[in-house]
Amino acid sequence: APSSKKSYTTPKVKVLGNVKKLTLK
Amino acid sequence: MVFEPTTCIQLTRDQSSSALGTETIVLNYKKGNYYELNEVGGFIWSLLQTRQVLSVQKIKDQVLDEFDVDEFICQQELLFFIGNLFDENLIETTA
């Protein structure tokens, strides 16, 4: 029977950046 | 910090998040960091948002129900992921 479950990938948390380091012109 | 299956965790108050497609973006107010969680990471995050406090075991059971994954791999990768969230002050343990 085909699995109704979703495809699994390793759970990851990736740092995108830091708002305190943004420069406002 | 060592996490056991019986360890209960919850989201910290210093964060806000939003789902974007299959990914979730999280902002940590205190550190100023913002993060991207992939689909499985976002699923775990949504469980914590909905249920407030959950044991690691309960989260693992939910992931096993939702995704096609071996139990041993699921547990190992879940513990690593939770450790990362803890290091970034996005989750905390409950007494």
Short mmCIF file of C-alpha atoms in Angstrom, two decimals:
data_model
loop_
_atom_site.label_atom_id
_atom_site.label_comp_id
_atom_site.label_asym_id
_atom_site.label_seq_id
_atom_site.Cartn_x
_atom_site.Cartn_y
_atom_site.Cartn_z
CA ALA A 1 0.00 0.00 0.00
CA PRO A 2 1.32 3.44 -0.84
CA SER A 3 2.43 5.39 2.22
CA SER A 4 0.25 8.38 3.00
CA LYS A 5 3.08 9.89 5.02
CA LYS A 6 5.08 12.86 3.83
CA SER A 7 8.65 12.60 2.64
CA TYR A 8 11.08 13.17 5.51
CA THR A 9 14.07 15.49 5.56
CA THR A 10 16.37 16.22 8.48
CA PRO A 11 14.84 19.04 10.58
CA LYS A 12 17.05 22.10 10.29
CA VAL A 13 17.28 25.58 11.76
CA LYS A 14 19.33 28.01 9.70
CA VAL A 15 20.41 31.47 10.87
CA LEU A 16 19.47 33.94 8.14
CA GLY A 17 20.81 37.10 9.75
CA ASN A 18 20.60 39.56 12.61
CA VAL A 19 18.26 42.55 12.62
CA LYS A 20 20.51 44.46 15.03
CA LYS A 21 23.27 44.49 12.46
CA LEU A 22 21.13 45.97 9.73
CA THR A 23 22.20 49.45 8.63
CA LEU A 24 19.48 52.01 8.10
CA LYS A 25 20.45 54.67 5.58
CA MET B 1 22.09 20.44 27.83
CA VAL B 2 21.18 16.77 27.41
CA PHE B 3 17.65 16.02 26.24
CA GLU B 4 15.90 12.78 27.18
CA PRO B 5 12.65 11.42 25.71
CA THR B 6 10.90 12.49 28.91
CA THR B 7 12.26 16.05 28.81
CA CYS B 8 9.44 18.57 28.39
CA ILE B 9 10.07 21.70 26.35
CA GLN B 10 8.22 24.84 25.32
CA LEU B 11 8.85 27.88 23.14
CA THR B 12 10.45 30.87 24.83
CA ARG B 13 8.54 34.16 24.98
CA ASP B 14 11.22 36.09 23.13
CA GLN B 15 10.28 34.93 19.67
CA SER B 16 7.76 35.38 16.91
CA SER B 17 7.26 33.24 13.83
CA SER B 18 5.45 33.04 10.53
CA ALA B 19 4.91 30.19 8.09
CA LEU B 20 6.02 30.89 4.53
CA GLY B 21 5.07 28.06 2.21
CA THR B 22 6.72 24.91 3.53
CA GLU B 23 9.18 26.88 5.63
CA THR B 24 8.90 28.84 8.85
CA ILE B 25 10.67 32.09 9.66
CA VAL B 26 11.42 32.78 13.32
CA LEU B 27 12.65 36.00 14.93
CA ASN B 28 14.39 35.99 18.29
CA TYR B 29 13.77 39.45 19.81
CA LYS B 30 16.56 39.28 22.37
CA LYS B 31 19.37 38.11 20.13
CA GLY B 32 18.03 39.84 17.04
CA ASN B 33 18.63 36.71 15.00
CA TYR B 34 16.14 35.46 12.48
CA TYR B 35 15.99 31.86 11.32
CA GLU B 36 14.58 29.59 8.68
CA LEU B 37 13.12 26.21 9.62
CA ASN B 38 12.62 23.63 6.88
CA GLU B 39 9.39 21.65 6.53
CA VAL B 40 10.07 19.08 9.25
CA GLY B 41 11.53 21.74 11.54
CA GLY B 42 8.46 23.89 10.97
CA PHE B 43 6.20 20.94 11.74
CA ILE B 44 7.93 20.45 15.10
CA TRP B 45 7.69 24.20 15.74
CA SER B 46 3.96 24.18 14.99
CA LEU B 47 3.44 21.35 17.49
CA LEU B 48 5.05 23.47 20.20
CA GLN B 49 2.94 26.46 19.22
CA THR B 50 -0.25 24.44 19.41
CA ARG B 51 0.40 22.28 22.44
CA GLN B 52 2.53 24.74 24.46
CA VAL B 53 4.44 22.08 26.42
CA LEU B 54 5.50 18.76 24.92
CA SER B 55 7.86 15.94 25.82
CA VAL B 56 10.55 14.96 23.33
CA GLN B 57 8.90 11.53 23.12
CA LYS B 58 5.55 13.05 22.18
CA ILE B 59 7.15 15.18 19.47
CA LYS B 60 8.92 12.11 18.09
CA ASP B 61 5.63 10.19 17.97
CA GLN B 62 3.98 13.03 16.05
CA VAL B 63 6.85 13.22 13.55
CA LEU B 64 6.69 9.44 13.04
CA ASP B 65 2.94 9.71 12.39
CA GLU B 66 3.38 12.52 9.87
CA PHE B 67 6.57 11.58 8.02
CA ASP B 68 8.02 8.45 6.47
CA VAL B 69 11.13 8.00 8.62
CA ASP B 70 12.92 5.33 10.62
CA GLU B 71 12.36 5.68 14.37
CA PHE B 72 16.05 5.64 15.32
CA ILE B 73 16.97 8.27 12.73
CA CYS B 74 13.98 10.35 13.79
CA GLN B 75 15.05 10.35 17.43
CA GLN B 76 18.70 11.16 16.71
CA GLU B 77 17.89 14.02 14.37
CA LEU B 78 15.12 15.35 16.61
CA LEU B 79 17.49 15.53 19.60
CA PHE B 80 20.08 17.36 17.49
CA PHE B 81 17.45 19.80 16.17
CA ILE B 82 16.06 20.49 19.64
CA GLY B 83 19.59 21.07 20.89
CA ASN B 84 20.06 23.71 18.19
CA LEU B 85 16.80 25.44 19.12
CA PHE B 86 17.87 25.44 22.77
CA ASP B 87 21.29 26.90 21.93
CA GLU B 88 19.54 29.74 20.10
CA ASN B 89 17.22 30.40 23.08
CA LEU B 90 14.15 29.55 21.02
CA ILE B 91 12.98 26.80 23.38
CA GLU B 92 13.38 26.09 27.09
CA THR B 93 12.83 23.12 29.33
CA THR B 94 9.96 23.08 31.80
CA ALA B 95 10.15 21.92 35.38
#
